[in-house]
């Protein structure tokens, strides 16, 4: 991390990101194109799930990235509160909607997969419910960071919320698991029952890495925008 | 410690001088609860089945309703600035405010809920369990709600935002609180549920005062 400290300066970060972004964007498009091709044409159909297994190539990485995104928010919140990194606040502001979007994609694709496989768009399954609650935590973070006339206040309030949220996430996950097993014993076949065959696993991991690239690209691009926006606001306030 | 008790006594005295504020919260709790039989229908077995969940949710909403003003009055009249300057930890002040909030809302709600439970057709042990779980669970709601109140201090539309922040964090308490009565109906004891509720309250007690104090410091800047 020590080597990344030079990025704490927004102006220096901006120069860095401008150099990195075009190449990263190109790599993301390329990787996603290959990943989508593999997901649709190379990966075999599942003997039980049929074509719907292809939804998983988007669904599972989205779930991973939405959880990783919240961990990123908490780390950025900590570095804002502890070291007062000016960039951390802007990056958290940029990353929260991206993470929330991945959570939404995860919920939507899960729902579309559930209709043919489980016969319903939504069940109060423990995993679905905790993903929904994660989505709500994201919404709270986004709303709080934008709720103040002074953006710095919103940044720091949201940072505290992210830290408390990350402490609570395991507790929420545990209690939702408990709640579900109390109400209905596992009646739905889970994905994780057998080990996943390589023909599915390779495209899945490929898609996960491509979507991670997309995540990083979007966060960097949005951070750049936030830096410009904050400069503009400061200039307006000074004028 | 004297600062803690002074602040607690002051907050309680403020409520005693204007008991209507607490009365409104309790009235909201009763009215919100009464709406459920009207909306769902008067079948006793259905009502007894949902009673615990309804009463717990209504208690949660009632507690949130009164939280918006927890720090707002102190923020507006400058008391908060004095608390920030005071020579004793702000964390204790946060704890005193949350404790005062619990005494004037969580405690009466816990006593009132079993009375309303009678109207829902809950039996004796369930009523006791309802009161006990609320008694152990509502401190968590006051602490988490206090954090949401401190975070939204001075924000636009703070009321709705407060609920959006606090409700997902209150889910574990709700699950184990309402779940206890269901376990009782299934023939098991509620000790596990009460113990987990107490654990959640202790986690909240160990984490939220620091976060509330941090949020208040920003509000005071």
Tab-separated table of N, CA, C and O in Angstrom, chain B residues 119-190:
chain	number	residue	atom	x	y	z
B	119	UNK	N	-54.531	-8.708	22.696
B	119	UNK	CA	-55.547	-8.471	21.676
B	119	UNK	C	-55.299	-9.321	20.431
B	119	UNK	O	-56.208	-9.556	19.650
B	120	UNK	N	-54.049	-9.744	20.240
B	120	UNK	CA	-53.730	-10.590	19.086
B	120	UNK	C	-53.902	-12.069	19.410
B	120	UNK	O	-53.591	-12.926	18.588
B	121	UNK	N	-54.333	-12.376	20.653
B	121	UNK	CA	-54.572	-13.767	21.012
B	121	UNK	C	-53.323	-14.553	21.349
B	121	UNK	O	-53.296	-15.785	21.209
B	122	UNK	N	-52.231	-13.879	21.773
B	122	UNK	CA	-51.037	-14.607	22.220
B	122	UNK	C	-51.299	-15.196	23.610
B	122	UNK	O	-51.991	-14.595	24.423
B	123	UNK	N	-50.710	-16.385	23.876
B	123	UNK	CA	-50.895	-16.986	25.196
B	123	UNK	C	-49.870	-16.418	26.186
B	123	UNK	O	-48.961	-15.662	25.808
B	124	UNK	N	-50.029	-16.817	27.465
B	124	UNK	CA	-49.200	-16.257	28.537
B	124	UNK	C	-47.704	-16.330	28.293
B	124	UNK	O	-47.022	-15.295	28.323
B	125	UNK	N	-47.137	-17.523	28.034
B	125	UNK	CA	-45.685	-17.603	27.819
B	125	UNK	C	-45.215	-16.743	26.649
B	125	UNK	O	-44.155	-16.110	26.720
B	126	UNK	N	-46.019	-16.692	25.587
B	126	UNK	CA	-45.625	-15.882	24.432
B	126	UNK	C	-45.584	-14.408	24.802
B	126	UNK	O	-44.709	-13.665	24.345
B	127	UNK	N	-46.555	-13.966	25.615
B	127	UNK	CA	-46.570	-12.554	26.028
B	127	UNK	C	-45.310	-12.224	26.817
B	127	UNK	O	-44.678	-11.190	26.613
B	128	UNK	N	-44.958	-13.140	27.740
B	128	UNK	CA	-43.738	-12.938	28.534
B	128	UNK	C	-42.508	-12.885	27.628
B	128	UNK	O	-41.646	-12.011	27.772
B	129	UNK	N	-42.475	-13.825	26.660
B	129	UNK	CA	-41.326	-13.874	25.742
B	129	UNK	C	-41.250	-12.604	24.925
B	129	UNK	O	-40.167	-12.052	24.694
B	130	UNK	N	-42.405	-12.096	24.492
B	130	UNK	CA	-42.442	-10.862	23.698
B	130	UNK	C	-41.848	-9.709	24.500
B	130	UNK	O	-40.987	-8.962	24.012
B	131	UNK	N	-42.314	-9.584	25.761
B	131	UNK	CA	-41.796	-8.508	26.610
B	131	UNK	C	-40.304	-8.668	26.843
B	131	UNK	O	-39.530	-7.699	26.747
B	132	UNK	N	-39.872	-9.907	27.097
B	132	UNK	CA	-38.459	-10.149	27.412
B	132	UNK	C	-37.571	-9.844	26.205
B	132	UNK	O	-36.548	-9.163	26.327
B	133	UNK	N	-37.981	-10.313	25.002
B	133	UNK	CA	-37.135	-10.070	23.832
B	133	UNK	C	-37.074	-8.583	23.500
B	133	UNK	O	-36.020	-8.070	23.113
B	134	UNK	N	-38.199	-7.890	23.657
B	134	UNK	CA	-38.185	-6.443	23.385
B	134	UNK	C	-37.271	-5.722	24.376
B	134	UNK	O	-36.535	-4.813	24.023
B	135	UNK	N	-37.345	-6.179	25.637
B	135	UNK	CA	-36.520	-5.556	26.675
B	135	UNK	C	-35.032	-5.701	26.349
B	135	UNK	O	-34.244	-4.776	26.531
B	136	UNK	N	-34.659	-6.883	25.833
B	136	UNK	CA	-33.241	-7.119	25.519
B	136	UNK	C	-32.870	-6.538	24.157
B	136	UNK	O	-31.730	-6.136	23.927
B	137	UNK	N	-33.841	-6.482	23.245
B	137	UNK	CA	-33.540	-6.087	21.873
B	137	UNK	C	-33.616	-4.593	21.622
B	137	UNK	O	-32.866	-4.067	20.795
B	138	UNK	N	-34.503	-3.883	22.333
B	138	UNK	CA	-34.680	-2.458	22.026
B	138	UNK	C	-33.437	-1.606	22.308
B	138	UNK	O	-33.261	-0.598	21.615
B	139	UNK	N	-32.559	-1.959	23.290
B	139	UNK	CA	-31.341	-1.142	23.420
B	139	UNK	C	-30.528	-1.098	22.126
B	139	UNK	O	-29.963	-0.060	21.773
B	140	UNK	N	-30.484	-2.235	21.395
B	140	UNK	CA	-29.773	-2.244	20.111
B	140	UNK	C	-30.395	-1.243	19.149
B	140	UNK	O	-29.691	-0.525	18.442
B	141	UNK	N	-31.740	-1.223	19.131
B	141	UNK	CA	-32.412	-0.295	18.219
B	141	UNK	C	-32.072	1.145	18.574
B	141	UNK	O	-31.848	1.983	17.698
B	142	UNK	N	-32.026	1.459	19.897
B	142	UNK	CA	-31.703	2.824	20.309
B	142	UNK	C	-30.282	3.189	19.897
B	142	UNK	O	-30.023	4.321	19.463
B	143	UNK	N	-29.352	2.235	20.018
B	143	UNK	CA	-27.944	2.523	19.694
B	143	UNK	C	-27.750	2.687	18.186
B	143	UNK	O	-27.129	3.652	17.729
B	144	UNK	N	-28.288	1.729	17.401
B	144	UNK	CA	-28.137	1.826	15.945
B	144	UNK	C	-28.884	3.049	15.426
B	144	UNK	O	-28.382	3.802	14.587
B	145	UNK	N	-30.086	3.261	15.974
B	145	UNK	CA	-30.858	4.439	15.582
B	145	UNK	C	-30.127	5.717	15.962
B	145	UNK	O	-30.155	6.702	15.217
B	146	UNK	N	-29.468	5.702	17.128
B	146	UNK	CA	-28.701	6.873	17.548
B	146	UNK	C	-27.590	7.183	16.565
B	146	UNK	O	-27.331	8.346	16.239
B	147	UNK	N	-26.957	6.124	16.056
B	147	UNK	CA	-25.908	6.312	15.050
B	147	UNK	C	-26.495	6.932	13.785
B	147	UNK	O	-25.955	7.903	13.239
B	148	UNK	N	-27.637	6.380	13.333
B	148	UNK	CA	-28.266	6.923	12.123
B	148	UNK	C	-28.654	8.376	12.346
B	148	UNK	O	-28.500	9.216	11.457
B	149	UNK	N	-29.146	8.691	13.567
B	149	UNK	CA	-29.532	10.072	13.868
B	149	UNK	C	-28.319	10.988	13.825
B	149	UNK	O	-28.391	12.101	13.302
B	150	UNK	N	-27.186	10.514	14.379
B	150	UNK	CA	-25.979	11.345	14.393
B	150	UNK	C	-25.443	11.538	12.978
B	150	UNK	O	-24.973	12.617	12.622
B	151	UNK	N	-25.523	10.482	12.156
B	151	UNK	CA	-25.004	10.577	10.786
B	151	UNK	C	-25.835	11.532	9.941
B	151	UNK	O	-25.311	12.191	9.043
B	152	UNK	N	-27.154	11.588	10.195
B	152	UNK	CA	-28.030	12.397	9.351
B	152	UNK	C	-28.238	13.797	9.916
B	152	UNK	O	-29.061	14.543	9.406
B	153	UNK	N	-27.482	14.143	10.960
B	153	UNK	CA	-27.648	15.446	11.600
B	153	UNK	C	-27.342	16.557	10.600
B	153	UNK	O	-26.237	16.646	10.078
B	154	UNK	N	-28.335	17.377	10.322
B	154	UNK	CA	-28.128	18.499	9.413
B	154	UNK	C	-28.248	18.120	7.947
B	154	UNK	O	-27.980	18.937	7.082
B	155	UNK	N	-28.643	16.875	7.655
B	155	UNK	CA	-28.799	16.459	6.261
B	155	UNK	C	-30.170	16.885	5.749
B	155	UNK	O	-31.073	17.181	6.534
B	156	UNK	N	-30.284	16.922	4.413
B	156	UNK	CA	-31.598	17.172	3.848
B	156	UNK	C	-32.430	15.897	3.995
B	156	UNK	O	-31.911	14.807	3.908
B	157	UNK	N	-33.736	16.049	4.221
B	157	UNK	CA	-34.665	14.907	4.351
B	157	UNK	C	-34.113	13.877	5.332
B	157	UNK	O	-34.023	12.685	5.033
B	158	UNK	N	-33.715	14.338	6.525
B	158	UNK	CA	-33.017	13.424	7.420
B	158	UNK	C	-33.913	12.288	7.922
B	158	UNK	O	-33.431	11.211	8.214
B	159	UNK	N	-35.218	12.522	8.019
B	159	UNK	CA	-36.108	11.493	8.571
B	159	UNK	C	-36.106	10.217	7.744
B	159	UNK	O	-35.869	9.123	8.252
B	160	UNK	N	-36.372	10.354	6.444
B	160	UNK	CA	-36.430	9.180	5.577
B	160	UNK	C	-35.053	8.530	5.471
B	160	UNK	O	-34.921	7.313	5.461
B	161	UNK	N	-34.020	9.379	5.421
B	161	UNK	CA	-32.656	8.866	5.304
B	161	UNK	C	-32.291	8.058	6.542
B	161	UNK	O	-31.671	6.992	6.451
B	162	UNK	N	-32.703	8.560	7.704
B	162	UNK	CA	-32.430	7.862	8.961
B	162	UNK	C	-32.997	6.443	8.922
B	162	UNK	O	-32.311	5.477	9.276
B	163	UNK	N	-34.231	6.322	8.435
B	163	UNK	CA	-34.848	4.997	8.363
B	163	UNK	C	-34.088	4.100	7.384
B	163	UNK	O	-33.848	2.926	7.666
B	164	UNK	N	-33.679	4.678	6.245
B	164	UNK	CA	-32.950	3.884	5.232
B	164	UNK	C	-31.633	3.365	5.796
B	164	UNK	O	-31.217	2.246	5.506
B	165	UNK	N	-30.969	4.182	6.641
B	165	UNK	CA	-29.697	3.755	7.204
B	165	UNK	C	-29.895	2.730	8.309
B	165	UNK	O	-29.158	1.750	8.416
B	166	UNK	N	-30.899	2.968	9.179
B	166	UNK	CA	-31.017	2.162	10.390
B	166	UNK	C	-31.670	0.804	10.129
B	166	UNK	O	-31.262	-0.198	10.725
B	167	UNK	N	-32.658	0.770	9.226
B	167	UNK	CA	-33.456	-0.461	9.108
B	167	UNK	C	-32.633	-1.692	8.696
B	167	UNK	O	-32.753	-2.741	9.331
B	168	UNK	N	-31.759	-1.605	7.657
B	168	UNK	CA	-30.994	-2.826	7.326
B	168	UNK	C	-30.114	-3.298	8.482
B	168	UNK	O	-29.937	-4.500	8.676
B	169	UNK	N	-29.587	-2.318	9.270
B	169	UNK	CA	-28.721	-2.714	10.381
B	169	UNK	C	-29.519	-3.323	11.533
B	169	UNK	O	-28.955	-4.013	12.383
B	170	UNK	N	-30.831	-3.054	11.576
B	170	UNK	CA	-31.666	-3.599	12.653
B	170	UNK	C	-32.217	-4.982	12.320
B	170	UNK	O	-32.891	-5.593	13.161
B	171	UNK	N	-31.952	-5.468	11.098
B	171	UNK	CA	-32.525	-6.750	10.670
B	171	UNK	C	-32.190	-7.904	11.631
B	171	UNK	O	-33.081	-8.660	12.009
B	172	UNK	N	-30.903	-8.062	12.066
B	172	UNK	CA	-30.612	-9.185	12.968
B	172	UNK	C	-31.450	-9.160	14.237
B	172	UNK	O	-31.994	-10.192	14.650
B	173	UNK	N	-31.589	-7.959	14.834
B	173	UNK	CA	-32.385	-7.853	16.063
B	173	UNK	C	-33.833	-8.251	15.805
B	173	UNK	O	-34.447	-8.970	16.594
B	174	UNK	N	-34.369	-7.789	14.680
B	174	UNK	CA	-35.756	-8.118	14.340
B	174	UNK	C	-35.926	-9.626	14.175
B	174	UNK	O	-36.878	-10.225	14.683
B	175	UNK	N	-34.977	-10.245	13.469
B	175	UNK	CA	-35.084	-11.677	13.191
B	175	UNK	C	-35.098	-12.484	14.491
B	175	UNK	O	-35.957	-13.354	14.692
B	176	UNK	N	-34.158	-12.166	15.383
B	176	UNK	CA	-34.087	-12.969	16.608
B	176	UNK	C	-35.174	-12.579	17.599
B	176	UNK	O	-35.620	-13.411	18.382
B	177	UNK	N	-35.600	-11.318	17.573
B	177	UNK	CA	-36.673	-10.895	18.475
B	177	UNK	C	-37.981	-11.567	18.130
B	177	UNK	O	-38.619	-12.216	18.958
B	178	UNK	N	-38.385	-11.420	16.865
B	178	UNK	CA	-39.652	-12.004	16.450
B	178	UNK	C	-39.548	-13.529	16.369
B	178	UNK	O	-40.518	-14.238	16.617
B	179	UNK	N	-38.335	-14.036	16.040
B	179	UNK	CA	-38.152	-15.475	15.923
B	179	UNK	C	-38.328	-16.214	17.243
B	179	UNK	O	-38.733	-17.373	17.272
B	180	UNK	N	-38.021	-15.507	18.353
B	180	UNK	CA	-38.112	-16.160	19.663
B	180	UNK	C	-39.525	-16.666	19.930
B	180	UNK	O	-39.720	-17.783	20.424
B	181	UNK	N	-40.518	-15.850	19.594
B	181	UNK	CA	-41.908	-16.228	19.898
B	181	UNK	C	-42.327	-17.416	19.030
B	181	UNK	O	-43.065	-18.304	19.466
B	182	UNK	N	-41.806	-17.437	17.802
B	182	UNK	CA	-42.100	-18.558	16.913
B	182	UNK	C	-41.495	-19.864	17.459
B	182	UNK	O	-42.100	-20.924	17.398
B	183	UNK	N	-40.253	-19.740	17.992
B	183	UNK	CA	-39.613	-20.910	18.586
B	183	UNK	C	-40.427	-21.433	19.750
B	183	UNK	O	-40.571	-22.633	19.947
B	184	UNK	N	-40.955	-20.495	20.518
B	184	UNK	CA	-41.763	-20.869	21.681
B	184	UNK	C	-42.998	-21.643	21.223
B	184	UNK	O	-43.375	-22.657	21.813
B	185	UNK	N	-43.614	-21.158	20.125
B	185	UNK	CA	-44.798	-21.833	19.591
B	185	UNK	C	-44.445	-23.236	19.116
B	185	UNK	O	-45.255	-24.145	19.176
B	186	UNK	N	-43.184	-23.412	18.654
B	186	UNK	CA	-42.751	-24.720	18.169
B	186	UNK	C	-42.364	-25.642	19.327
B	186	UNK	O	-42.020	-26.797	19.107
B	187	UNK	N	-42.382	-25.121	20.559
B	187	UNK	CA	-42.123	-25.963	21.720
B	187	UNK	C	-40.715	-25.891	22.266
B	187	UNK	O	-40.362	-26.639	23.171
B	188	UNK	N	-39.882	-25.005	21.718
B	188	UNK	CA	-38.514	-24.868	22.232
B	188	UNK	C	-38.412	-23.654	23.153
B	188	UNK	O	-39.272	-22.777	23.149
B	189	UNK	N	-37.321	-23.610	23.906
B	189	UNK	CA	-37.100	-22.472	24.786
B	189	UNK	C	-36.606	-21.266	24.009
B	189	UNK	O	-36.195	-21.371	22.854
B	190	UNK	N	-36.642	-20.099	24.672
B	190	UNK	CA	-36.211	-18.885	23.977
B	190	UNK	C	-34.848	-18.415	24.455
B	190	UNK	O	-34.394	-17.346	24.075
